[in-house]
């Protein structure tokens, strides 16, 4: 079974600075997808970024980018120019690219605090 | 507006009293899923549905039932709720199983 590990329960960053959230995963599959979701205090789960395992190029979405290291099974999220609105719980998630279920397997989350 | 809706958003109930949490999406999505979120555990899948009349168990299905009679609706049923089902529940949907999942706003359930 796949597992997702977020080794940083909490992180903090100064406004306008850059922060990197770590995620590692364990799988024997070659076809899969990785995601970062953001959960602000409103509890809504918001998709931040996705990465297909077959793509070598790291995904970017405005101030959010990932460092995808397939051999190391690492998928970190970099937030540049941090803003107060970035404060949230961040979840890394894995999904198989095949099989009979396409569930998301989540890590336990990293709580990000942004200091003004 | 494309969205996933859940009702109720908050519910306090007592042990053994049957309840249903509704989930509806207006995006014609095939795939729908229920997750529960507990502190320190992240989100875990309860049940999922690949399409109408096709449902299957996720990682933590005990104590729950689902049905998918219409494409847009995927209710979660707790026949006899127990305190260990106190949790935050999310419904999610995606156009196809391989596409990203969009989440509803969550339902906070407390069972006393």
PDB file of C-alpha atoms in Angstrom:
ATOM      1  CA  UNK A   1       0.000   0.000   0.000  1.00  0.00           C
ATOM      2  CA  UNK A   2       1.093   3.492  -0.704  1.00  0.00           C
ATOM      3  CA  UNK A   3       2.064   5.791   2.133  1.00  0.00           C
ATOM      4  CA  UNK A   4       2.650   9.509   2.224  1.00  0.00           C
ATOM      5  CA  UNK A   5       4.835  11.118   4.874  1.00  0.00           C
ATOM      6  CA  UNK A   6       5.005  14.774   5.810  1.00  0.00           C
ATOM      7  CA  UNK A   7       7.803  15.068   8.331  1.00  0.00           C
ATOM      8  CA  UNK A   8       7.095  18.655   9.372  1.00  0.00           C
ATOM      9  CA  UNK A   9       3.967  18.952  11.522  1.00  0.00           C
ATOM     10  CA  UNK A  10       4.390  22.730  11.683  1.00  0.00           C
ATOM     11  CA  UNK A  11       6.333  25.364   9.773  1.00  0.00           C
ATOM     12  CA  UNK A  12       6.485  29.123   9.936  1.00  0.00           C
ATOM     13  CA  UNK A  13       7.631  31.774   7.489  1.00  0.00           C
ATOM     14  CA  UNK A  14       7.899  35.527   7.401  1.00  0.00           C
ATOM     15  CA  UNK A  15       5.660  37.358   5.007  1.00  0.00           C
ATOM     16  CA  UNK A  16       7.339  37.803   1.592  1.00  0.00           C
ATOM     17  CA  UNK A  17       9.851  35.029   2.306  1.00  0.00           C
ATOM     18  CA  UNK A  18      10.067  31.570   0.761  1.00  0.00           C
ATOM     19  CA  UNK A  19       9.207  28.323   2.497  1.00  0.00           C
ATOM     20  CA  UNK A  20       9.477  24.689   1.441  1.00  0.00           C
ATOM     21  CA  UNK A  21       7.197  21.944   2.720  1.00  0.00           C
ATOM     22  CA  UNK A  22       8.472  18.371   2.527  1.00  0.00           C
ATOM     23  CA  UNK A  23       6.683  15.244   1.367  1.00  0.00           C
ATOM     24  CA  UNK A  24       7.917  11.753   0.697  1.00  0.00           C
ATOM     25  CA  UNK A  25       5.935   8.775  -0.498  1.00  0.00           C
ATOM     26  CA  UNK A  26       6.348   5.077  -0.860  1.00  0.00           C
ATOM     27  CA  UNK A  27       5.070   3.192  -3.866  1.00  0.00           C
ATOM     28  CA  UNK A  28       6.021   0.405  -6.220  1.00  0.00           C
ATOM     29  CA  UNK A  29       3.997   1.885  -9.067  1.00  0.00           C
ATOM     30  CA  UNK A  30       5.431   3.793 -11.975  1.00  0.00           C
ATOM     31  CA  UNK A  31       2.244   5.601 -12.994  1.00  0.00           C
ATOM     32  CA  UNK A  32       0.803   7.931 -10.399  1.00  0.00           C
ATOM     33  CA  UNK A  33      -0.115  11.503  -9.583  1.00  0.00           C
ATOM     34  CA  UNK A  34       0.895  13.754  -6.730  1.00  0.00           C
ATOM     35  CA  UNK A  35      -0.997  16.713  -5.318  1.00  0.00           C
ATOM     36  CA  UNK A  36      -0.737  19.442  -2.753  1.00  0.00           C
ATOM     37  CA  UNK A  37      -3.969  20.556  -1.125  1.00  0.00           C
ATOM     38  CA  UNK A  38      -4.421  23.576   1.085  1.00  0.00           C
ATOM     39  CA  UNK A  39      -6.895  23.668   3.961  1.00  0.00           C
ATOM     40  CA  UNK A  40      -7.398  27.160   5.412  1.00  0.00           C
ATOM     41  CA  UNK A  41      -9.315  27.758   8.642  1.00  0.00           C
ATOM     42  CA  UNK A  42     -12.540  27.571   6.639  1.00  0.00           C
ATOM     43  CA  UNK A  43     -11.725  23.823   6.308  1.00  0.00           C
ATOM     44  CA  UNK A  44     -12.289  23.863   2.552  1.00  0.00           C
ATOM     45  CA  UNK A  45      -9.864  21.580   0.707  1.00  0.00           C
ATOM     46  CA  UNK A  46      -8.317  23.540  -2.150  1.00  0.00           C
ATOM     47  CA  UNK A  47      -6.130  22.008  -4.824  1.00  0.00           C
ATOM     48  CA  UNK A  48      -2.844  23.907  -5.019  1.00  0.00           C
ATOM     49  CA  UNK A  49      -0.839  21.972  -7.578  1.00  0.00           C
ATOM     50  CA  UNK A  50      -0.583  18.584  -9.260  1.00  0.00           C
ATOM     51  CA  UNK A  51       2.268  16.617 -10.767  1.00  0.00           C
ATOM     52  CA  UNK A  52       2.116  13.645 -13.109  1.00  0.00           C
ATOM     53  CA  UNK A  53       4.832  11.106 -12.390  1.00  0.00           C
ATOM     54  CA  UNK A  54       5.636  10.662 -16.080  1.00  0.00           C
ATOM     55  CA  UNK A  55       6.485  14.337 -16.440  1.00  0.00           C
ATOM     56  CA  UNK A  56      10.049  15.307 -15.646  1.00  0.00           C
ATOM     57  CA  UNK A  57       9.279  19.004 -15.561  1.00  0.00           C
ATOM     58  CA  UNK A  58       8.302  20.341 -12.159  1.00  0.00           C
ATOM     59  CA  UNK A  59       4.820  21.823 -11.959  1.00  0.00           C
ATOM     60  CA  UNK A  60       4.348  25.503 -11.138  1.00  0.00           C
ATOM     61  CA  UNK A  61       1.291  27.602 -10.342  1.00  0.00           C
ATOM     62  CA  UNK A  62       2.098  31.259  -9.821  1.00  0.00           C
ATOM     63  CA  UNK A  63       3.949  31.450  -6.473  1.00  0.00           C
ATOM     64  CA  UNK A  64       3.699  27.712  -5.884  1.00  0.00           C
ATOM     65  CA  UNK A  65       6.126  25.236  -7.352  1.00  0.00           C
ATOM     66  CA  UNK A  66       7.199  21.691  -6.642  1.00  0.00           C
ATOM     67  CA  UNK A  67      10.491  19.856  -6.587  1.00  0.00           C
ATOM     68  CA  UNK A  68       9.632  16.370  -7.820  1.00  0.00           C
ATOM     69  CA  UNK A  69      12.410  13.833  -7.351  1.00  0.00           C
ATOM     70  CA  UNK A  70      10.983  10.561  -8.648  1.00  0.00           C
ATOM     71  CA  UNK A  71      13.937   8.348  -7.782  1.00  0.00           C
ATOM     72  CA  UNK A  72      14.015   9.691  -4.240  1.00  0.00           C
ATOM     73  CA  UNK A  73      10.195   9.597  -4.034  1.00  0.00           C
ATOM     74  CA  UNK A  74      10.168  13.154  -2.846  1.00  0.00           C
ATOM     75  CA  UNK A  75       7.623  15.874  -3.677  1.00  0.00           C
ATOM     76  CA  UNK A  76       8.238  19.167  -1.889  1.00  0.00           C
ATOM     77  CA  UNK A  77       6.190  22.342  -2.235  1.00  0.00           C
ATOM     78  CA  UNK A  78       7.862  25.732  -2.451  1.00  0.00           C
ATOM     79  CA  UNK A  79       5.864  28.851  -1.693  1.00  0.00           C
ATOM     80  CA  UNK A  80       7.538  32.046  -2.831  1.00  0.00           C
ATOM     81  CA  UNK A  81       6.728  35.564  -1.632  1.00  0.00           C
ATOM     82  CA  UNK A  82       4.596  34.143   1.177  1.00  0.00           C
ATOM     83  CA  UNK A  83       1.389  35.989   1.942  1.00  0.00           C
ATOM     84  CA  UNK A  84      -0.799  36.030   5.039  1.00  0.00           C
ATOM     85  CA  UNK A  85      -3.464  34.190   3.071  1.00  0.00           C
ATOM     86  CA  UNK A  86      -1.107  31.255   2.614  1.00  0.00           C
ATOM     87  CA  UNK A  87      -1.499  30.350   6.267  1.00  0.00           C
ATOM     88  CA  UNK A  88      -3.200  26.963   6.295  1.00  0.00           C
ATOM     89  CA  UNK A  89      -2.769  23.247   6.720  1.00  0.00           C
ATOM     90  CA  UNK A  90      -1.107  21.731   3.668  1.00  0.00           C
ATOM     91  CA  UNK A  91      -1.629  18.138   2.673  1.00  0.00           C
ATOM     92  CA  UNK A  92       0.433  16.129   0.258  1.00  0.00           C
ATOM     93  CA  UNK A  93      -1.525  13.419  -1.546  1.00  0.00           C
ATOM     94  CA  UNK A  94      -0.801  10.470  -3.814  1.00  0.00           C
ATOM     95  CA  UNK A  95      -3.080   8.815  -6.327  1.00  0.00           C
ATOM     96  CA  UNK A  96      -2.469   5.724  -8.354  1.00  0.00           C
ATOM     97  CA  UNK A  97      -2.639   6.066 -12.115  1.00  0.00           C
ATOM     98  CA  UNK A  98      -4.328   2.707 -12.551  1.00  0.00           C
ATOM     99  CA  UNK A  99      -6.078  -0.099 -10.784  1.00  0.00           C
ATOM    100  CA  UNK A 100      -9.625  -0.243  -9.523  1.00  0.00           C
ATOM    101  CA  UNK A 101      -9.578   2.663  -7.124  1.00  0.00           C
ATOM    102  CA  UNK A 102      -8.324   6.144  -7.631  1.00  0.00           C
ATOM    103  CA  UNK A 103      -8.412   7.253  -4.041  1.00  0.00           C
ATOM    104  CA  UNK A 104      -6.216   9.966  -2.708  1.00  0.00           C
ATOM    105  CA  UNK A 105      -3.800   8.829  -0.005  1.00  0.00           C
ATOM    106  CA  UNK A 106      -2.994  11.781   2.191  1.00  0.00           C
ATOM    107  CA  UNK A 107      -0.139  12.682   4.457  1.00  0.00           C
ATOM    108  CA  UNK A 108      -0.914  13.943   7.940  1.00  0.00           C
ATOM    109  CA  UNK A 109      -0.416  17.559   7.006  1.00  0.00           C
ATOM    110  CA  UNK A 110       1.871  20.499   7.732  1.00  0.00           C
ATOM    111  CA  UNK A 111       0.478  23.548   9.484  1.00  0.00           C
ATOM    112  CA  UNK A 112       1.974  26.670   7.944  1.00  0.00           C
ATOM    113  CA  UNK A 113       2.009  29.927   9.872  1.00  0.00           C
ATOM    114  CA  UNK A 114       2.823  33.181   8.084  1.00  0.00           C
ATOM    115  CA  UNK A 115       4.194  35.921  10.321  1.00  0.00           C
ATOM    116  CA  UNK A 116       3.662  39.573   9.344  1.00  0.00           C
TER     117      UNK A 116
ATOM    118  CA  UNK B   1     -21.231  27.864 -10.247  1.00  0.00           C
ATOM    119  CA  UNK B   2     -19.509  24.479 -10.367  1.00  0.00           C
ATOM    120  CA  UNK B   3     -19.460  23.043  -6.904  1.00  0.00           C
ATOM    121  CA  UNK B   4     -19.813  20.127  -4.524  1.00  0.00           C
ATOM    122  CA  UNK B   5     -22.353  20.697  -1.786  1.00  0.00           C
ATOM    123  CA  UNK B   6     -22.842  18.851   1.463  1.00  0.00           C
ATOM    124  CA  UNK B   7     -25.664  18.975   3.981  1.00  0.00           C
ATOM    125  CA  UNK B   8     -25.780  19.448   6.830  1.00  0.00           C
ATOM    126  CA  UNK B   9     -22.592  21.354   7.526  1.00  0.00           C
ATOM    127  CA  UNK B  10     -22.813  20.674  11.252  1.00  0.00           C
ATOM    128  CA  UNK B  11     -24.601  17.884  13.048  1.00  0.00           C
ATOM    129  CA  UNK B  12     -24.733  16.776  16.658  1.00  0.00           C
ATOM    130  CA  UNK B  13     -26.516  13.505  17.261  1.00  0.00           C
ATOM    131  CA  UNK B  14     -26.750  10.648  19.721  1.00  0.00           C
ATOM    132  CA  UNK B  15     -25.463   7.118  19.523  1.00  0.00           C
ATOM    133  CA  UNK B  16     -27.638   4.833  17.442  1.00  0.00           C
ATOM    134  CA  UNK B  17     -29.765   7.438  15.701  1.00  0.00           C
ATOM    135  CA  UNK B  18     -29.578   6.873  11.947  1.00  0.00           C
ATOM    136  CA  UNK B  19     -28.429   9.820   9.892  1.00  0.00           C
ATOM    137  CA  UNK B  20     -27.634  10.722   6.297  1.00  0.00           C
ATOM    138  CA  UNK B  21     -25.158  13.281   5.031  1.00  0.00           C
ATOM    139  CA  UNK B  22     -25.978  14.348   1.509  1.00  0.00           C
ATOM    140  CA  UNK B  23     -23.483  15.168  -1.208  1.00  0.00           C
ATOM    141  CA  UNK B  24     -24.352  16.654  -4.571  1.00  0.00           C
ATOM    142  CA  UNK B  25     -22.262  17.905  -7.477  1.00  0.00           C
ATOM    143  CA  UNK B  26     -23.398  19.896 -10.525  1.00  0.00           C
ATOM    144  CA  UNK B  27     -20.418  19.126 -12.758  1.00  0.00           C
ATOM    145  CA  UNK B  28     -21.585  15.835 -14.255  1.00  0.00           C
ATOM    146  CA  UNK B  29     -18.654  14.096 -12.586  1.00  0.00           C
ATOM    147  CA  UNK B  30     -18.410  10.329 -12.781  1.00  0.00           C
ATOM    148  CA  UNK B  31     -16.224   9.711  -9.755  1.00  0.00           C
ATOM    149  CA  UNK B  32     -17.305  10.558  -6.214  1.00  0.00           C
ATOM    150  CA  UNK B  33     -15.786   9.717  -2.873  1.00  0.00           C
ATOM    151  CA  UNK B  34     -16.204  10.203   0.861  1.00  0.00           C
ATOM    152  CA  UNK B  35     -13.334  10.936   3.249  1.00  0.00           C
ATOM    153  CA  UNK B  36     -13.114  11.497   6.945  1.00  0.00           C
ATOM    154  CA  UNK B  37     -10.552  13.778   8.550  1.00  0.00           C
ATOM    155  CA  UNK B  38      -9.310  13.201  12.073  1.00  0.00           C
ATOM    156  CA  UNK B  39      -6.576  15.114  13.920  1.00  0.00           C
ATOM    157  CA  UNK B  40      -3.137  13.672  13.290  1.00  0.00           C
ATOM    158  CA  UNK B  41      -4.448  11.190  10.707  1.00  0.00           C
ATOM    159  CA  UNK B  42      -5.027  13.302   7.622  1.00  0.00           C
ATOM    160  CA  UNK B  43      -7.905  12.265   5.370  1.00  0.00           C
ATOM    161  CA  UNK B  44      -8.908   8.665   4.867  1.00  0.00           C
ATOM    162  CA  UNK B  45     -11.243   7.319   2.233  1.00  0.00           C
ATOM    163  CA  UNK B  46     -14.511   5.722   3.389  1.00  0.00           C
ATOM    164  CA  UNK B  47     -16.270   4.776   0.124  1.00  0.00           C
ATOM    165  CA  UNK B  48     -16.027   5.696  -3.489  1.00  0.00           C
ATOM    166  CA  UNK B  49     -18.133   5.423  -6.629  1.00  0.00           C
ATOM    167  CA  UNK B  50     -16.852   5.154 -10.184  1.00  0.00           C
ATOM    168  CA  UNK B  51     -20.295   5.844 -11.656  1.00  0.00           C
ATOM    169  CA  UNK B  52     -24.014   5.308 -11.108  1.00  0.00           C
ATOM    170  CA  UNK B  53     -24.747   2.080  -9.245  1.00  0.00           C
ATOM    171  CA  UNK B  54     -21.003   1.360  -8.888  1.00  0.00           C
ATOM    172  CA  UNK B  55     -19.673   1.754  -5.347  1.00  0.00           C
ATOM    173  CA  UNK B  56     -16.885   0.166  -3.357  1.00  0.00           C
ATOM    174  CA  UNK B  57     -15.158   0.317   0.003  1.00  0.00           C
ATOM    175  CA  UNK B  58     -12.234   2.556   0.796  1.00  0.00           C
ATOM    176  CA  UNK B  59      -9.870   2.245   3.741  1.00  0.00           C
ATOM    177  CA  UNK B  60     -12.328   2.806   6.613  1.00  0.00           C
ATOM    178  CA  UNK B  61     -15.825   1.640   5.512  1.00  0.00           C
ATOM    179  CA  UNK B  62     -16.988   0.048   8.772  1.00  0.00           C
ATOM    180  CA  UNK B  63     -20.174   1.640  10.084  1.00  0.00           C
ATOM    181  CA  UNK B  64     -20.996   3.468   6.849  1.00  0.00           C
ATOM    182  CA  UNK B  65     -23.154   2.864   3.794  1.00  0.00           C
ATOM    183  CA  UNK B  66     -23.456   4.741   0.522  1.00  0.00           C
ATOM    184  CA  UNK B  67     -25.600   4.676  -2.574  1.00  0.00           C
ATOM    185  CA  UNK B  68     -25.309   6.150  -6.055  1.00  0.00           C
ATOM    186  CA  UNK B  69     -28.690   6.101  -7.726  1.00  0.00           C
ATOM    187  CA  UNK B  70     -28.117   9.325  -9.621  1.00  0.00           C
ATOM    188  CA  UNK B  71     -24.910  10.675 -11.043  1.00  0.00           C
ATOM    189  CA  UNK B  72     -25.031  13.921  -9.088  1.00  0.00           C
ATOM    190  CA  UNK B  73     -25.771  12.509  -5.619  1.00  0.00           C
ATOM    191  CA  UNK B  74     -23.713  10.338  -3.306  1.00  0.00           C
ATOM    192  CA  UNK B  75     -25.184  10.234   0.211  1.00  0.00           C
ATOM    193  CA  UNK B  76     -23.306   8.843   3.206  1.00  0.00           C
ATOM    194  CA  UNK B  77     -25.447   6.863   5.613  1.00  0.00           C
ATOM    195  CA  UNK B  78     -24.648   6.037   9.211  1.00  0.00           C
ATOM    196  CA  UNK B  79     -27.153   3.390  10.276  1.00  0.00           C
ATOM    197  CA  UNK B  80     -26.155   3.366  13.940  1.00  0.00           C
ATOM    198  CA  UNK B  81     -23.648   6.130  14.663  1.00  0.00           C
ATOM    199  CA  UNK B  82     -21.124   5.682  17.439  1.00  0.00           C
ATOM    200  CA  UNK B  83     -18.840   8.215  19.169  1.00  0.00           C
ATOM    201  CA  UNK B  84     -15.809   7.002  17.188  1.00  0.00           C
ATOM    202  CA  UNK B  85     -17.515   8.330  14.070  1.00  0.00           C
ATOM    203  CA  UNK B  86     -17.209  11.861  15.378  1.00  0.00           C
ATOM    204  CA  UNK B  87     -15.184  13.476  12.628  1.00  0.00           C
ATOM    205  CA  UNK B  88     -15.029  15.965   9.787  1.00  0.00           C
ATOM    206  CA  UNK B  89     -16.415  14.441   6.606  1.00  0.00           C
ATOM    207  CA  UNK B  90     -15.635  15.478   3.052  1.00  0.00           C
ATOM    208  CA  UNK B  91     -17.283  14.521  -0.178  1.00  0.00           C
ATOM    209  CA  UNK B  92     -15.208  14.852  -3.345  1.00  0.00           C
ATOM    210  CA  UNK B  93     -15.832  14.413  -7.038  1.00  0.00           C
ATOM    211  CA  UNK B  94     -13.911  14.358 -10.282  1.00  0.00           C
ATOM    212  CA  UNK B  95     -14.841  14.222 -13.949  1.00  0.00           C
ATOM    213  CA  UNK B  96     -13.122  10.913 -14.265  1.00  0.00           C
ATOM    214  CA  UNK B  97     -11.225   8.853 -11.729  1.00  0.00           C
ATOM    215  CA  UNK B  98      -7.896  10.096 -13.114  1.00  0.00           C
ATOM    216  CA  UNK B  99      -8.712  13.782 -12.850  1.00  0.00           C
ATOM    217  CA  UNK B 100      -8.183  15.961  -9.790  1.00  0.00           C
ATOM    218  CA  UNK B 101     -10.827  15.745  -7.121  1.00  0.00           C
ATOM    219  CA  UNK B 102     -12.858  18.725  -5.973  1.00  0.00           C
ATOM    220  CA  UNK B 103     -14.019  18.774  -2.399  1.00  0.00           C
ATOM    221  CA  UNK B 104     -17.206  19.860  -0.714  1.00  0.00           C
ATOM    222  CA  UNK B 105     -17.107  22.235   2.265  1.00  0.00           C
ATOM    223  CA  UNK B 106     -17.124  19.469   4.869  1.00  0.00           C
ATOM    224  CA  UNK B 107     -19.595  18.238   7.478  1.00  0.00           C
ATOM    225  CA  UNK B 108     -18.663  18.361  11.136  1.00  0.00           C
ATOM    226  CA  UNK B 109     -20.350  15.421  12.856  1.00  0.00           C
ATOM    227  CA  UNK B 110     -20.427  14.898  16.612  1.00  0.00           C
ATOM    228  CA  UNK B 111     -21.886  11.696  18.053  1.00  0.00           C
ATOM    229  CA  UNK B 112     -22.516  11.719  21.801  1.00  0.00           C
TER     230      UNK B 112
END
